[in-house]
Each structure stands twice: as C-alpha cells, then as structure tokens.
C-alpha cells in the first residue's frame, strides 16, 4: 500500500549541515518554532510531522518507531537532505535513535532532548495501550488532554502560565488514530542505548531539571553511553524544555551543529 509522505517544514533557510527537528508526543512541528528562531548563525532548519500527527498521514504500517524512522528518512530524502544533525524531543528522540541505527549515513550528529534510550517498563507499556484503545474507542484525544500538567515544569506552570493553554491547543488539534498509532509505536520500542555506544558523531543530551517524564537520570544514562556527548541540564524547566526555554535548547543544538561541521 502506498501512502503519502510525511510533511516537512523548512523553518529556516541557511547554510551547512541542516538541523532536523522531531517533535514529542502528542504534538507536531509547531513546538520547535521558538528554538528555530533562537538558533544563532544561519542554519537550515527542517522540522517533520511524525506519522499521524500534525499534517502527516499514518504510514500504512503497523505501529513502530522503526516505521516512523523509515518514513522520516524517506521524507528527508525527498526534501533533498542526505545528512543532518537530527534532534528529537522525547518521542522525537526515540525516532532520532532509530534513525541513527537504521539510516546511519543520514545522521551527522544527535540532539537528544528530554528523552531516553531505555525501553518502557511493563506498567508504562500497559498504560500506553490503554490510552491507544481509549483514543480509538472515543474517537477523541481526551485521554491525552491532561498531558501538559506533567509535561511542563512546576516553574513554568507558575511563571509562564500561557504555555499550558498553548500546549493544550496543539494537542486538541491531533487525530485520535495518530495518537493511538504513536502510543502503540512507543510501547513496542526496544532499548537503544547500544546505538549511542556505537555512535561516533557529536551528541547533545538536554534535559529540563524539572522533567518528571524523562528525568535527569535518563539523560545521565545516555550521556554516559555516547563517547562525545555533552550533557546540558536546563534549570527551571520540565519535559518540554524546547518550549519552556527555547534559547537554552537552541544553544545546545547549535553546539552540535558546530561540532558536526568540523
Ligand atoms: C513525549 O513527550 O513525546 C512523550 O512524553 C513521550 C513518552 O510518552 O514516552
């Protein structure tokens, strides 16, 4: 079965190794707008809507992070991108690691933002499958509407109040079948710490100090696995560091771009 390609968005036109940005769940490329704007220099920045989220179709394949990575690689090839620094937040990080494993020649450097290389616990997997079933049964995204409460850090919820409504609005626009597919894809993913152990390019591991979904310990685990990783802990932000403190995340990703260029 042939399906339409994933949507890609050129957020900046510039020079050198492009930066590809992969969003978290259940969001889309819009979460990267402020990071793209804050990047120093003149990089090319391309964001992707992952399968079934934003404006992208489902892949026509059973849910898996591998299918998501393959569809992302195909979309980037179609956009003329053969080598890039790939940065992903949370679910986007799972896809970035799968890209580094399955499409190694594409990945010049990695930005792993509020994500983890480990697989789900049995409880987390069961919870994802429950949410997927609920999204399908109700044909709504109600089951994930409360996520901003856990995604945003305590400091942001108190001091950057408009962010909660902004993230909720992004979630309300998603498709129930995309939410279900993504949850099942994440539930089936394996541990990919070995990918970092074998990755020779530059890596930034970025984590909000108030992240309760993929906490600092997960970031430390990834940074210890990769030979050339820099660990950046961002104070005063939670799981959505790229939305809560885009300048800090932009600085960390600019550093990977600079190291990838050498
Ligand atoms: C995300 O932000 O992409 C999700 O929290 C990822 C997850 O549920 O593991």
mmCIF file of C-alpha atoms and ligand atoms in Angstrom:
data_model
loop_
_atom_site.group_PDB
_atom_site.id
_atom_site.type_symbol
_atom_site.label_atom_id
_atom_site.label_comp_id
_atom_site.label_asym_id
_atom_site.label_seq_id
_atom_site.Cartn_x
_atom_site.Cartn_y
_atom_site.Cartn_z
ATOM 1 C CA UNK A 1 0.000 0.000 0.000
ATOM 2 C CA UNK A 2 1.420 3.397 -0.977
ATOM 3 C CA UNK A 3 0.915 6.247 1.458
ATOM 4 C CA UNK A 4 1.630 9.948 1.154
ATOM 5 C CA UNK A 5 4.990 11.103 2.550
ATOM 6 C CA UNK A 6 5.374 12.791 5.894
ATOM 7 C CA UNK A 7 5.151 16.593 5.908
ATOM 8 C CA UNK A 8 8.415 18.513 6.259
ATOM 9 C CA UNK A 9 8.673 22.211 7.094
ATOM 10 C CA UNK A 10 11.656 24.427 6.345
ATOM 11 C CA UNK A 11 11.716 26.675 9.412
ATOM 12 C CA UNK A 12 14.970 28.424 8.389
ATOM 13 C CA UNK A 13 16.882 28.553 5.076
ATOM 14 C CA UNK A 14 20.622 28.724 5.624
ATOM 15 C CA UNK A 15 23.959 27.000 5.136
ATOM 16 C CA UNK A 16 25.940 23.958 6.187
ATOM 17 C CA UNK A 17 24.739 20.711 7.697
ATOM 18 C CA UNK A 18 20.978 21.048 8.196
ATOM 19 C CA UNK A 19 19.301 20.619 11.567
ATOM 20 C CA UNK A 20 16.283 18.278 11.520
ATOM 21 C CA UNK A 21 13.827 18.597 14.409
ATOM 22 C CA UNK A 22 11.498 15.789 15.531
ATOM 23 C CA UNK A 23 8.669 16.647 17.887
ATOM 24 C CA UNK A 24 7.337 14.986 21.025
ATOM 25 C CA UNK A 25 4.001 13.255 21.594
ATOM 26 C CA UNK A 26 1.182 14.237 21.094
ATOM 27 C CA UNK A 27 2.452 17.361 19.367
ATOM 28 C CA UNK A 28 3.759 18.367 15.939
ATOM 29 C CA UNK A 29 6.406 20.559 14.300
ATOM 30 C CA UNK A 30 4.940 23.746 15.826
ATOM 31 C CA UNK A 31 6.609 23.008 19.160
ATOM 32 C CA UNK A 32 10.003 23.841 17.545
ATOM 33 C CA UNK A 33 9.196 27.335 16.236
ATOM 34 C CA UNK A 34 10.898 29.228 19.071
ATOM 35 C CA UNK A 35 14.019 27.016 19.034
ATOM 36 C CA UNK A 36 14.366 27.525 15.274
ATOM 37 C CA UNK A 37 14.069 31.285 15.714
ATOM 38 C CA UNK A 38 16.616 31.338 18.567
ATOM 39 C CA UNK A 39 19.375 29.391 16.780
ATOM 40 C CA UNK A 40 22.448 31.551 16.248
ATOM 41 C CA UNK A 41 24.071 31.837 12.817
ATOM 42 C CA UNK A 42 22.340 30.910 9.600
ATOM 43 C CA UNK A 43 21.479 27.205 9.789
ATOM 44 C CA UNK A 44 18.989 25.379 7.611
ATOM 45 C CA UNK A 45 16.305 24.035 9.955
ATOM 46 C CA UNK A 46 13.735 21.462 8.863
ATOM 47 C CA UNK A 47 11.009 20.049 11.105
ATOM 48 C CA UNK A 48 8.984 16.912 10.375
ATOM 49 C CA UNK A 49 5.459 15.955 11.411
ATOM 50 C CA UNK A 50 5.778 12.333 12.549
ATOM 51 C CA UNK A 51 3.207 9.728 11.355
ATOM 52 C CA UNK A 52 -0.415 10.536 12.140
ATOM 53 C CA UNK A 53 0.421 13.802 13.925
ATOM 54 C CA UNK A 54 0.208 17.376 12.667
ATOM 55 C CA UNK A 55 -0.431 17.225 8.908
ATOM 56 C CA UNK A 56 1.303 13.890 8.314
ATOM 57 C CA UNK A 57 -0.561 10.741 7.296
ATOM 58 C CA UNK A 58 -0.190 7.394 9.008
ATOM 59 C CA UNK A 59 2.406 5.143 7.384
ATOM 60 C CA UNK A 60 0.122 2.250 6.413
ATOM 61 C CA UNK A 61 2.415 0.059 8.527
ATOM 62 C CA UNK A 62 1.838 -1.479 11.957
ATOM 63 C CA UNK A 63 2.815 0.962 14.706
ATOM 64 C CA UNK A 64 6.552 1.066 15.407
ATOM 65 C CA UNK A 65 9.272 3.632 15.994
ATOM 66 C CA UNK A 66 11.179 1.856 13.208
ATOM 67 C CA UNK A 67 8.341 2.647 10.748
ATOM 68 C CA UNK A 68 8.406 6.235 11.977
ATOM 69 C CA UNK A 69 12.178 6.440 11.395
ATOM 70 C CA UNK A 70 11.917 4.897 7.917
ATOM 71 C CA UNK A 71 9.121 7.319 6.946
ATOM 72 C CA UNK A 72 11.189 10.233 8.300
ATOM 73 C CA UNK A 73 14.251 9.128 6.305
ATOM 74 C CA UNK A 74 12.129 8.886 3.148
ATOM 75 C CA UNK A 75 10.656 12.361 3.720
ATOM 76 C CA UNK A 76 14.118 13.853 4.283
ATOM 77 C CA UNK A 77 15.479 12.181 1.155
ATOM 78 C CA UNK A 78 12.532 13.593 -0.799
ATOM 79 C CA UNK A 79 13.386 17.021 0.640
ATOM 80 C CA UNK A 80 16.974 16.656 -0.619
ATOM 81 C CA UNK A 81 18.520 16.047 2.820
ATOM 82 C CA UNK A 82 21.096 13.251 2.824
ATOM 83 C CA UNK A 83 22.994 14.190 6.016
ATOM 84 C CA UNK A 84 21.842 16.232 9.002
ATOM 85 C CA UNK A 85 22.103 16.796 12.716
ATOM 86 C CA UNK A 86 18.910 15.174 13.997
ATOM 87 C CA UNK A 87 17.383 16.434 17.229
ATOM 88 C CA UNK A 88 14.304 14.945 18.839
ATOM 89 C CA UNK A 89 12.349 15.729 21.970
ATOM 90 C CA UNK A 90 11.018 12.703 23.845
ATOM 91 C CA UNK A 91 9.199 10.596 21.189
ATOM 92 C CA UNK A 92 11.238 12.534 18.619
ATOM 93 C CA UNK A 93 14.358 11.323 20.424
ATOM 94 C CA UNK A 94 13.178 7.709 20.150
ATOM 95 C CA UNK A 95 12.846 8.262 16.396
ATOM 96 C CA UNK A 96 16.240 10.009 16.212
ATOM 97 C CA UNK A 97 17.927 6.975 17.833
ATOM 98 C CA UNK A 98 16.124 4.623 15.415
ATOM 99 C CA UNK A 99 17.312 6.809 12.511
ATOM 100 C CA UNK A 100 20.899 6.586 13.789
ATOM 101 C CA UNK A 101 20.534 2.798 13.915
ATOM 102 C CA UNK A 102 18.714 2.198 10.620
ATOM 103 C CA UNK A 103 19.855 5.152 8.473
ATOM 104 C CA UNK A 104 23.306 5.817 9.926
ATOM 105 C CA UNK A 105 24.660 7.718 6.918
ATOM 106 C CA UNK A 106 21.916 10.318 7.381
ATOM 107 C CA UNK A 107 22.852 11.235 10.948
ATOM 108 C CA UNK A 108 25.877 13.531 11.393
ATOM 109 C CA UNK A 109 25.058 14.406 14.996
ATOM 110 C CA UNK A 110 22.322 13.911 17.571
ATOM 111 C CA UNK A 111 20.365 16.191 19.877
ATOM 112 C CA UNK A 112 18.502 14.119 22.457
ATOM 113 C CA UNK A 113 16.159 16.435 24.293
ATOM 114 C CA UNK A 114 14.101 15.248 27.291
ATOM 115 C CA UNK A 115 14.110 11.698 26.029
ATOM 116 C CA UNK A 116 15.556 8.317 26.926
ATOM 117 C CA UNK A 117 17.301 5.383 25.279
ATOM 118 C CA UNK A 118 15.710 2.766 27.526
ATOM 119 C CA UNK A 119 12.522 0.805 26.761
ATOM 120 C CA UNK A 120 9.233 1.154 28.639
ATOM 121 C CA UNK A 121 8.500 -0.612 31.882
ATOM 122 C CA UNK A 122 5.615 -3.108 31.747
ATOM 123 C CA UNK A 123 3.378 -0.582 33.551
ATOM 124 C CA UNK A 124 4.206 2.234 31.130
ATOM 125 C CA UNK A 125 3.565 -0.067 28.158
ATOM 126 C CA UNK A 126 0.193 -1.153 29.542
ATOM 127 C CA UNK A 127 -0.761 2.478 30.138
ATOM 128 C CA UNK A 128 0.099 3.396 26.541
ATOM 129 C CA UNK A 129 -2.009 0.536 25.154
ATOM 130 C CA UNK A 130 -4.906 1.612 27.387
ATOM 131 C CA UNK A 131 -4.663 5.189 26.059
ATOM 132 C CA UNK A 132 -4.445 3.948 22.456
ATOM 133 C CA UNK A 133 -7.585 1.852 22.921
ATOM 134 C CA UNK A 134 -9.366 4.780 24.578
ATOM 135 C CA UNK A 135 -8.485 7.200 21.742
ATOM 136 C CA UNK A 136 -9.841 4.722 19.202
ATOM 137 C CA UNK A 137 -12.946 3.873 21.199
ATOM 138 C CA UNK A 138 -13.896 7.516 21.892
ATOM 139 C CA UNK A 139 -12.574 8.914 18.590
ATOM 140 C CA UNK A 140 -11.218 11.828 20.640
ATOM 141 C CA UNK A 141 -7.887 12.901 22.101
ATOM 142 C CA UNK A 142 -9.439 13.346 25.553
ATOM 143 C CA UNK A 143 -7.180 10.669 27.040
ATOM 144 C CA UNK A 144 -4.084 12.832 26.436
ATOM 145 C CA UNK A 145 -5.534 16.310 27.041
ATOM 146 C CA UNK A 146 -4.194 16.357 30.606
ATOM 147 C CA UNK A 147 -0.597 15.793 29.489
ATOM 148 C CA UNK A 148 0.571 19.442 29.742
ATOM 149 C CA UNK A 149 0.230 19.113 33.530
ATOM 150 C CA UNK A 150 3.067 16.565 33.549
ATOM 151 C CA UNK A 151 4.982 17.893 30.551
ATOM 152 C CA UNK A 152 5.527 21.431 31.778
ATOM 153 C CA UNK A 153 7.778 22.012 34.766
ATOM 154 C CA UNK A 154 6.456 23.377 38.052
ATOM 155 C CA UNK A 155 8.302 26.668 37.438
ATOM 156 C CA UNK A 156 6.719 27.102 34.000
ATOM 157 C CA UNK A 157 3.240 26.303 35.303
ATOM 158 C CA UNK A 158 3.642 29.048 37.901
ATOM 159 C CA UNK A 159 5.619 31.651 35.966
ATOM 160 C CA UNK A 160 4.829 31.012 32.265
ATOM 161 C CA UNK A 161 1.083 30.449 32.565
ATOM 162 C CA UNK A 162 0.093 30.864 28.861
ATOM 163 C CA UNK A 163 2.184 27.800 27.985
ATOM 164 C CA UNK A 164 -0.398 25.362 29.363
ATOM 165 C CA UNK A 165 -3.133 26.640 27.030
ATOM 166 C CA UNK A 166 -0.704 26.736 24.113
ATOM 167 C CA UNK A 167 0.316 23.093 24.535
ATOM 168 C CA UNK A 168 -3.336 22.043 25.107
ATOM 169 C CA UNK A 169 -4.296 23.713 21.841
ATOM 170 C CA UNK A 170 -1.609 21.756 19.979
ATOM 171 C CA UNK A 171 -2.889 18.510 21.494
ATOM 172 C CA UNK A 172 -6.562 19.271 20.695
ATOM 173 C CA UNK A 173 -5.639 19.515 17.003
ATOM 174 C CA UNK A 174 -4.263 15.948 16.801
ATOM 175 C CA UNK A 175 -6.047 12.948 15.293
ATOM 176 C CA UNK A 176 -7.231 10.114 17.567
ATOM 177 C CA UNK A 177 -5.842 7.474 15.190
ATOM 178 C CA UNK A 178 -2.475 9.248 15.182
ATOM 179 C CA UNK A 179 -2.471 9.343 18.984
ATOM 180 C CA UNK A 180 -3.290 5.612 19.112
ATOM 181 C CA UNK A 181 -0.648 4.675 16.490
ATOM 182 C CA UNK A 182 2.055 6.712 18.260
ATOM 183 C CA UNK A 183 1.314 5.200 21.666
ATOM 184 C CA UNK A 184 1.491 1.671 20.251
ATOM 185 C CA UNK A 185 4.694 2.543 18.392
ATOM 186 C CA UNK A 186 6.341 3.857 21.568
ATOM 187 C CA UNK A 187 5.120 0.849 23.561
ATOM 188 C CA UNK A 188 6.910 -1.549 21.220
ATOM 189 C CA UNK A 189 10.283 0.194 21.079
ATOM 190 C CA UNK A 190 13.395 -1.590 22.330
ATOM 191 C CA UNK A 191 16.241 -0.254 24.445
ATOM 192 C CA UNK A 192 18.555 1.679 22.080
ATOM 193 C CA UNK A 193 21.399 2.541 24.460
ATOM 194 C CA UNK A 194 23.693 0.445 22.221
ATOM 195 C CA UNK A 195 23.096 2.918 19.377
ATOM 196 C CA UNK A 196 24.681 5.661 21.464
ATOM 197 C CA UNK A 197 27.562 3.389 22.425
ATOM 198 C CA UNK A 198 28.350 2.919 18.729
ATOM 199 C CA UNK A 199 27.698 6.494 17.577
ATOM 200 C CA UNK A 200 30.848 8.428 16.657
ATOM 201 C CA UNK A 201 29.340 11.855 15.893
ATOM 202 C CA UNK A 202 28.684 14.735 18.294
ATOM 203 C CA UNK A 203 25.782 14.361 20.722
ATOM 204 C CA UNK A 204 23.988 16.813 22.990
ATOM 205 C CA UNK A 205 21.820 15.366 25.728
ATOM 206 C CA UNK A 206 19.498 18.090 27.017
ATOM 207 C CA UNK A 207 17.153 17.739 29.962
ATOM 208 C CA UNK A 208 14.960 20.077 31.959
ATOM 209 C CA UNK A 209 15.881 19.809 35.632
ATOM 210 C CA UNK A 210 12.147 19.575 36.467
ATOM 211 C CA UNK A 211 11.395 16.854 33.851
ATOM 212 C CA UNK A 212 9.291 14.171 35.571
ATOM 213 C CA UNK A 213 8.583 12.138 32.377
ATOM 214 C CA UNK A 214 12.174 11.504 31.235
ATOM 215 C CA UNK A 215 14.097 12.688 34.288
ATOM 216 C CA UNK A 216 17.741 13.717 34.680
ATOM 217 C CA UNK A 217 18.824 10.126 35.459
ATOM 218 C CA UNK A 218 17.754 9.014 31.952
ATOM 219 C CA UNK A 219 19.789 11.851 30.423
ATOM 220 C CA UNK A 220 22.830 10.894 32.506
ATOM 221 C CA UNK A 221 22.458 7.282 31.301
ATOM 222 C CA UNK A 222 22.506 8.423 27.628
ATOM 223 C CA UNK A 223 25.365 10.876 28.149
ATOM 224 C CA UNK A 224 27.463 8.147 29.763
ATOM 225 C CA UNK A 225 26.837 5.805 26.808
ATOM 226 C CA UNK A 226 27.921 8.135 23.995
ATOM 227 C CA UNK A 227 31.625 8.851 23.524
ATOM 228 C CA UNK A 228 31.197 12.502 22.588
ATOM 229 C CA UNK A 229 28.079 13.549 24.493
ATOM 230 C CA UNK A 230 27.654 16.847 26.244
ATOM 231 C CA UNK A 231 25.021 16.836 28.982
ATOM 232 C CA UNK A 232 23.092 20.087 29.348
ATOM 233 C CA UNK A 233 20.731 20.439 32.312
ATOM 234 C CA UNK A 234 18.313 23.329 31.913
ATOM 235 C CA UNK A 235 17.162 24.849 35.212
ATOM 236 C CA UNK A 236 13.561 25.911 35.806
ATOM 237 C CA UNK A 237 12.001 23.796 33.045
ATOM 238 C CA UNK A 238 10.330 20.410 32.707
ATOM 239 C CA UNK A 239 9.837 17.871 29.893
ATOM 240 C CA UNK A 240 9.064 20.494 27.225
ATOM 241 C CA UNK A 241 12.387 22.306 27.556
ATOM 242 C CA UNK A 242 12.264 23.325 23.885
ATOM 243 C CA UNK A 243 9.021 25.198 24.539
ATOM 244 C CA UNK A 244 9.806 26.375 28.081
ATOM 245 C CA UNK A 245 13.360 27.671 27.445
ATOM 246 C CA UNK A 246 13.934 27.620 23.669
ATOM 247 C CA UNK A 247 17.117 29.709 23.866
ATOM 248 C CA UNK A 248 18.860 27.166 26.115
ATOM 249 C CA UNK A 249 17.913 24.285 23.796
ATOM 250 C CA UNK A 250 18.926 26.298 20.711
ATOM 251 C CA UNK A 251 22.380 26.920 22.231
ATOM 252 C CA UNK A 252 22.891 23.205 22.907
ATOM 253 C CA UNK A 253 21.817 22.243 19.372
ATOM 254 C CA UNK A 254 23.975 24.992 17.823
ATOM 255 C CA UNK A 255 26.924 23.414 19.608
ATOM 256 C CA UNK A 256 26.195 20.016 17.987
ATOM 257 C CA UNK A 257 25.883 21.700 14.572
ATOM 258 C CA UNK A 258 29.268 23.368 15.101
ATOM 259 C CA UNK A 259 30.889 20.090 16.203
ATOM 260 C CA UNK A 260 29.321 18.217 13.250
ATOM 261 C CA UNK A 261 30.816 20.752 10.836
ATOM 262 C CA UNK A 262 34.429 20.076 11.899
HETATM 263 C C1 LIG B 1 6.690 12.808 24.538
HETATM 264 O O1 LIG B 1 6.849 13.924 25.039
HETATM 265 O O2 LIG B 1 6.992 12.576 23.362
HETATM 266 C C2 LIG B 1 6.131 11.711 25.372
HETATM 267 O O3 LIG B 1 6.074 12.093 26.708
HETATM 268 C C3 LIG B 1 6.963 10.504 25.183
HETATM 269 C C4 LIG B 1 6.544 9.341 26.004
HETATM 270 O O4 LIG B 1 5.355 9.218 26.345
HETATM 271 O O5 LIG B 1 7.417 8.499 26.280
#
